[in-house]
Amino acid sequence: MTVVLGAADVAGLIDAVDVVGAVEAIHADLGTGAVQQPAPVALTGADDALFLPMAVRSDRLGLVAVKLMADVPDNAARGLPTQRSTILVSSSVTGECIAVLDGMTITRARTAATTVVATKHLARPGSRTLGILGAGNLAVEHVRAFEATRPFERIVVWSRSSGTVTRFLEAVGPDVARRCVIVPEARRVVEEADVLCTLTPSVDPIVRGAWLHAGQHVNAVGARPRPTHRELDGAAMARGTVVVDSRATAWTKSGDLLEAVVEGALPPDLHPAELGEVVAGRAPGRTADDEITVFDSVGLGAQDLAVAARLIDLARERGVGTPVAVARAGTVVPGR
């Protein structure tokens, strides 16, 4: 039996999932080679839409998944989400399709959780000020994830849109909003933050290397999965010790990394550590208090699978979702 978990089903279950724990565990698996995570292949056409099938296999979980992520900028003019995704999960033992899940909430939650994990392993202990560039839904999710794991004393926020800031403050709630300082320039956020999160769909850099300061940790998260879109300039990437979630994926779709190489700020043979290697103790994280660290987050199917696996277990326990019958043993299914 296959269970279908729509957007409302996932939203109703996600708060009961330890998303940070699931993401940290799957990165440890990635760091030891226990998960197969190839780089996605970009499917493009005559329009500006991009489709990424993100495949992953985890024998610890006994699951294989493919997430189809659609990045469709033209949807903004249609009043529709510019990114959509669906996750198909099958048994790695029998091949049975176990579940199909809407990916919107999972993607936001696992992205923020990955930032929390990276910050845990790379930021300087005692960091007090969180800087947020961009105040949309992803920013709200990041603040919530940090509040649940390691709250910051002060949060400095910048956005191009005052309306977005207003919605952000309402969404995070009054207790968090009282610790937020809204500033008119991105540069001020960068200069004041101990931990900086860039959460904008930027095409051109909004963070300059000259603005970074010793001991800072930067999470570069928001740019679309396109090799020319970025939030950090080459100088910012070069000033930091760069850690990626996956080398294969980053070299495919991280504009922050690829454009820095094009500019000559980073060498083309750079071999950055992966977050999973740091989590698993196979690569160093921060090595000095004054070191600048940069986590280049591009997003992995493994992160989606880790969260989806726990959602599927919860859905079974609570009877959530729509069951769909699959072919019985012995049924002949036409194929090629």
Coordinates of C-alpha atoms in Angstrom, one line a residue:
M1 CA 0.0 0.0 0.0
T2 CA 1.3 3.4 -1.0
V3 CA 0.4 6.4 1.1
V4 CA 0.0 9.9 -0.4
L5 CA 0.8 12.8 1.9
G6 CA -0.4 16.1 0.5
A7 CA 0.7 19.5 1.6
A8 CA -1.9 19.7 4.4
D9 CA -0.9 16.2 5.7
V10 CA 2.8 17.1 5.8
A11 CA 2.1 20.4 7.5
G12 CA 0.1 18.7 10.1
L13 CA 2.9 16.2 10.9
I14 CA 6.1 18.2 10.5
D15 CA 6.1 19.7 14.0
A16 CA 6.3 16.3 15.6
V17 CA 9.5 15.4 13.6
D18 CA 13.0 16.1 14.9
V19 CA 14.0 17.6 11.5
V20 CA 17.4 18.8 12.8
G21 CA 18.2 15.3 14.2
A22 CA 17.1 13.6 11.0
V23 CA 19.2 15.9 8.8
E24 CA 22.3 15.6 11.1
A25 CA 22.1 11.8 11.0
I26 CA 21.8 11.6 7.2
H27 CA 24.8 14.0 6.8
A28 CA 26.8 11.7 9.1
D29 CA 25.8 8.9 6.7
L30 CA 26.9 11.0 3.7
G31 CA 30.2 11.7 5.5
T32 CA 31.0 7.9 5.9
G33 CA 29.8 7.0 2.4
A34 CA 26.7 5.1 3.7
V35 CA 24.3 7.1 1.4
Q36 CA 24.4 7.2 -2.4
Q37 CA 23.8 10.8 -3.5
P38 CA 24.7 11.5 -7.1
A39 CA 24.6 15.1 -8.5
P40 CA 21.2 15.9 -10.0
V41 CA 20.8 16.4 -13.8
A42 CA 19.2 19.7 -14.8
L43 CA 16.3 19.4 -17.3
T44 CA 15.9 22.7 -19.2
G45 CA 13.9 23.8 -22.2
A46 CA 13.1 26.9 -24.3
D47 CA 11.6 28.7 -21.3
D48 CA 13.3 29.6 -18.0
A49 CA 11.9 26.6 -16.1
L50 CA 14.3 24.2 -14.5
F51 CA 13.5 20.6 -13.4
L52 CA 15.9 18.7 -11.1
P53 CA 15.3 15.0 -10.4
M54 CA 17.2 14.4 -7.1
A55 CA 17.9 10.7 -6.5
V56 CA 19.2 9.1 -3.2
R57 CA 19.5 5.7 -1.6
S58 CA 19.9 5.0 2.1
D59 CA 20.3 1.4 3.1
R60 CA 20.2 2.4 6.8
L61 CA 16.7 3.7 6.2
G62 CA 16.0 0.9 3.7
L63 CA 14.7 3.5 1.3
V64 CA 15.3 5.0 -2.1
A65 CA 13.8 8.4 -3.1
V66 CA 13.5 10.7 -6.1
K67 CA 12.5 14.3 -5.5
L68 CA 11.4 16.2 -8.6
M69 CA 12.1 19.9 -7.9
A70 CA 10.6 22.4 -10.3
D71 CA 12.0 25.9 -10.4
V72 CA 9.7 28.0 -12.5
P73 CA 10.3 31.8 -12.2
D74 CA 7.4 32.6 -14.6
N75 CA 5.0 31.3 -11.9
A76 CA 5.5 34.6 -10.0
A77 CA 3.5 36.4 -12.8
R78 CA 0.8 33.6 -12.6
G79 CA 0.4 34.0 -8.9
L80 CA 1.8 30.6 -8.2
P81 CA 4.8 29.3 -6.2
T82 CA 8.0 29.6 -8.2
Q83 CA 9.3 26.3 -6.7
R84 CA 7.4 23.1 -6.3
S85 CA 8.5 19.6 -5.5
T86 CA 7.2 16.0 -5.1
I87 CA 9.0 13.2 -3.4
L88 CA 8.6 9.6 -4.3
V89 CA 9.9 7.0 -1.8
S90 CA 10.4 3.3 -2.4
S91 CA 11.7 0.3 -0.5
S92 CA 15.4 -0.4 -1.3
V93 CA 14.6 -4.1 -0.6
T94 CA 11.4 -4.8 -2.6
G95 CA 11.2 -1.7 -4.8
E96 CA 7.6 -1.1 -3.6
C97 CA 6.5 2.5 -3.8
I98 CA 5.9 3.3 -0.1
A99 CA 4.9 7.0 -0.3
V100 CA 4.4 10.1 -2.4
L101 CA 4.8 13.3 -0.5
D102 CA 4.3 17.0 -1.3
G103 CA 7.8 18.6 -0.9
M104 CA 7.1 22.2 -0.1
T105 CA 7.1 22.1 3.7
I106 CA 9.8 19.4 3.8
T107 CA 12.1 21.5 1.6
R108 CA 11.8 24.5 3.8
A109 CA 12.2 22.5 7.0
R110 CA 15.2 20.5 5.9
T111 CA 16.9 23.5 4.4
A112 CA 16.6 25.4 7.7
A113 CA 17.6 22.3 9.7
T114 CA 20.8 21.9 7.5
T115 CA 21.7 25.5 8.3
V116 CA 21.3 24.8 12.0
V117 CA 23.5 21.7 11.7
A118 CA 26.2 23.6 9.8
T119 CA 26.1 26.4 12.3
K120 CA 26.5 23.9 15.2
H121 CA 29.6 22.4 13.6
L122 CA 31.2 25.5 12.0
A123 CA 30.2 28.6 14.0
R124 CA 32.3 30.1 16.8
P125 CA 31.0 29.1 20.2
G126 CA 29.3 31.9 22.0
S127 CA 27.9 33.5 18.8
R128 CA 25.2 35.9 19.9
T129 CA 23.9 37.8 16.9
L130 CA 22.1 36.2 14.0
G131 CA 22.0 38.1 10.7
I132 CA 19.2 37.4 8.2
L133 CA 19.3 38.7 4.6
G134 CA 15.8 38.2 3.2
A135 CA 12.6 38.0 5.3
G136 CA 10.4 35.6 3.3
N137 CA 9.1 32.1 4.2
L138 CA 12.6 30.6 4.3
A139 CA 13.7 33.3 6.8
V140 CA 10.8 32.5 9.1
E141 CA 11.6 28.8 8.9
H142 CA 15.3 29.5 9.8
V143 CA 14.4 31.6 12.8
R144 CA 12.0 28.9 14.0
A145 CA 14.6 26.2 13.6
F146 CA 17.2 28.2 15.5
E147 CA 14.8 29.1 18.3
A148 CA 14.1 25.4 18.8
T149 CA 17.7 24.5 19.1
R150 CA 20.0 27.4 19.9
P151 CA 18.3 30.8 20.3
F152 CA 20.3 34.0 19.5
E153 CA 20.2 37.0 21.8
R154 CA 19.8 39.4 18.8
I155 CA 18.5 39.0 15.3
V156 CA 19.4 41.6 12.6
V157 CA 17.2 41.6 9.5
W158 CA 17.2 43.2 6.1
S159 CA 14.8 42.8 3.2
R160 CA 14.1 44.8 0.1
S161 CA 10.4 44.8 0.9
S162 CA 8.9 46.5 4.0
G163 CA 5.8 44.4 3.6
T164 CA 7.9 41.2 3.7
V165 CA 9.5 42.4 7.0
T166 CA 6.1 43.1 8.5
R167 CA 4.9 39.5 7.6
F168 CA 8.1 38.1 9.0
L169 CA 7.7 39.8 12.3
E170 CA 4.1 38.6 12.6
A171 CA 5.1 35.0 11.7
V172 CA 8.0 34.7 14.2
G173 CA 5.8 36.0 17.1
P174 CA 6.2 38.8 19.6
D175 CA 8.9 37.2 21.8
V176 CA 11.2 36.8 18.8
A177 CA 10.2 40.0 17.2
R178 CA 11.4 41.9 20.3
R179 CA 14.9 40.6 19.7
C180 CA 14.8 41.7 16.0
V181 CA 16.5 44.8 14.7
I182 CA 15.4 45.8 11.2
V183 CA 18.1 47.7 9.3
P184 CA 18.0 49.5 5.9
E185 CA 21.2 48.0 4.4
A186 CA 22.4 44.5 3.8
R187 CA 25.9 45.6 4.7
R188 CA 24.9 46.4 8.3
V189 CA 23.5 42.9 8.8
V190 CA 26.7 41.4 7.5
E191 CA 28.9 43.6 9.7
E192 CA 26.9 43.0 12.9
A193 CA 26.2 39.2 12.6
D194 CA 28.2 36.5 14.3
V195 CA 26.2 34.0 12.2
L196 CA 24.9 35.2 8.8
C197 CA 22.2 33.5 6.7
T198 CA 21.6 34.7 3.2
L199 CA 18.1 33.7 2.2
T200 CA 17.3 35.7 -0.9
P201 CA 16.6 34.5 -4.5
S202 CA 19.4 36.7 -5.6
V203 CA 21.0 36.5 -9.1
D204 CA 23.9 39.0 -8.3
P205 CA 25.9 39.1 -5.1
I206 CA 24.4 41.0 -2.1
V207 CA 27.3 40.1 0.2
R208 CA 30.8 41.5 -0.3
G209 CA 34.0 40.0 1.0
A210 CA 35.2 43.3 2.5
W211 CA 32.1 43.3 4.8
L212 CA 33.0 40.0 6.5
H213 CA 34.8 40.0 9.8
A214 CA 37.0 37.6 11.7
G215 CA 35.3 34.7 13.5
Q216 CA 32.1 35.0 11.4
H217 CA 30.1 32.0 10.1
V218 CA 28.1 32.4 6.9
N219 CA 25.4 30.2 5.6
A220 CA 24.8 30.9 1.9
V221 CA 21.4 29.4 1.3
G222 CA 18.9 31.3 -0.8
A223 CA 20.1 31.5 -4.4
R224 CA 18.2 29.4 -6.9
P225 CA 19.9 26.2 -8.1
R226 CA 21.5 27.7 -11.1
P227 CA 25.2 28.0 -11.8
T228 CA 25.2 31.8 -12.4
H229 CA 22.9 32.8 -9.4
R230 CA 24.6 33.8 -6.2
E231 CA 24.5 35.8 -3.0
L232 CA 28.2 36.0 -2.2
D233 CA 30.8 37.6 -4.4
G234 CA 34.1 35.9 -5.1
A235 CA 35.9 37.8 -2.5
A236 CA 33.5 36.6 0.2
M237 CA 33.9 33.0 -0.9
A238 CA 37.7 33.4 -0.9
R239 CA 37.9 34.9 2.6
G240 CA 36.2 31.9 4.2
T241 CA 36.9 28.2 4.6
V242 CA 34.3 26.8 2.3
V243 CA 32.2 23.7 3.3
V244 CA 29.5 22.3 1.0
D245 CA 26.7 19.8 1.5
S246 CA 27.9 17.8 -1.5
R247 CA 30.9 18.5 -3.8
A248 CA 29.2 16.8 -6.8
T249 CA 26.1 18.9 -6.4
A250 CA 27.8 22.1 -5.6
W251 CA 30.0 21.9 -8.6
T252 CA 26.8 21.4 -10.7
K253 CA 24.5 24.1 -9.4
S254 CA 26.1 26.4 -6.9
G255 CA 26.6 29.8 -8.5
D256 CA 28.4 31.1 -5.3
L257 CA 31.1 28.5 -5.9
L258 CA 31.2 28.4 -9.7
E259 CA 31.2 32.1 -10.3
A260 CA 34.0 32.6 -7.7
V261 CA 36.0 30.2 -9.8
V262 CA 35.1 32.1 -13.0
E263 CA 36.3 35.3 -11.3
G264 CA 39.6 33.6 -10.3
A265 CA 38.8 34.1 -6.6
L266 CA 38.8 30.3 -6.0
P267 CA 40.9 27.7 -7.8
P268 CA 39.2 25.3 -10.2
D269 CA 40.7 22.3 -8.3
L270 CA 39.3 23.4 -4.9
H271 CA 38.3 20.3 -2.9
P272 CA 36.1 21.7 -0.1
A273 CA 35.1 19.5 2.8
E274 CA 31.5 18.3 2.9
L275 CA 29.3 19.0 5.9
G276 CA 28.8 15.2 6.4
E277 CA 32.5 14.7 6.6
V278 CA 32.7 17.4 9.3
V279 CA 29.7 15.8 11.2
A280 CA 31.3 12.4 11.0
G281 CA 34.7 13.6 12.2
R282 CA 36.4 12.9 8.9
A283 CA 37.2 16.5 8.1
P284 CA 37.9 19.5 10.4
G285 CA 35.3 22.1 11.0
R286 CA 36.3 25.5 12.5
T287 CA 40.0 25.4 13.4
A288 CA 40.4 28.9 15.0
D289 CA 38.3 31.5 16.7
D290 CA 39.2 34.2 14.1
E291 CA 38.5 31.9 11.1
I292 CA 35.7 32.8 8.7
T293 CA 33.7 29.8 7.7
V294 CA 31.2 29.6 4.7
F295 CA 28.6 26.9 4.3
D296 CA 27.5 26.7 0.7
S297 CA 24.1 25.1 0.9
V298 CA 22.6 23.8 -2.4
G299 CA 20.1 21.2 -1.1
L300 CA 20.2 17.4 -1.3
G301 CA 17.7 14.6 -1.9
A302 CA 19.2 12.9 1.1
Q303 CA 17.9 15.7 3.4
D304 CA 14.5 15.3 1.9
L305 CA 14.6 11.5 2.4
A306 CA 15.7 11.8 6.0
V307 CA 12.7 13.9 6.8
A308 CA 10.3 12.0 4.6
A309 CA 11.2 8.7 6.3
R310 CA 10.1 10.0 9.7
L311 CA 6.9 11.6 8.3
I312 CA 6.0 8.2 6.7
D313 CA 6.4 6.5 10.1
L314 CA 4.3 9.1 11.8
A315 CA 1.6 9.0 9.1
R316 CA 1.3 5.2 9.6
E317 CA 1.0 5.6 13.4
R318 CA -1.6 8.3 13.2
G319 CA -3.5 7.0 10.1
V320 CA -2.8 10.2 8.1
G321 CA -2.7 10.4 4.4
T322 CA -4.5 8.7 1.5
P323 CA -3.7 5.0 0.9
V324 CA -3.4 3.8 -2.7
A325 CA -3.4 0.1 -3.5
V326 CA -0.5 -1.2 -5.5
A327 CA -0.2 -4.3 -7.7
R328 CA -0.4 -7.6 -5.8
A329 CA 2.1 -10.3 -6.0
G330 CA 1.7 -12.3 -9.1
T331 CA 0.0 -9.5 -11.0
V332 CA 1.3 -9.1 -14.5
V333 CA 2.1 -5.4 -15.1
P334 CA 2.8 -4.5 -18.8
G335 CA 6.2 -2.9 -19.2
R336 CA 9.1 -2.6 -21.5

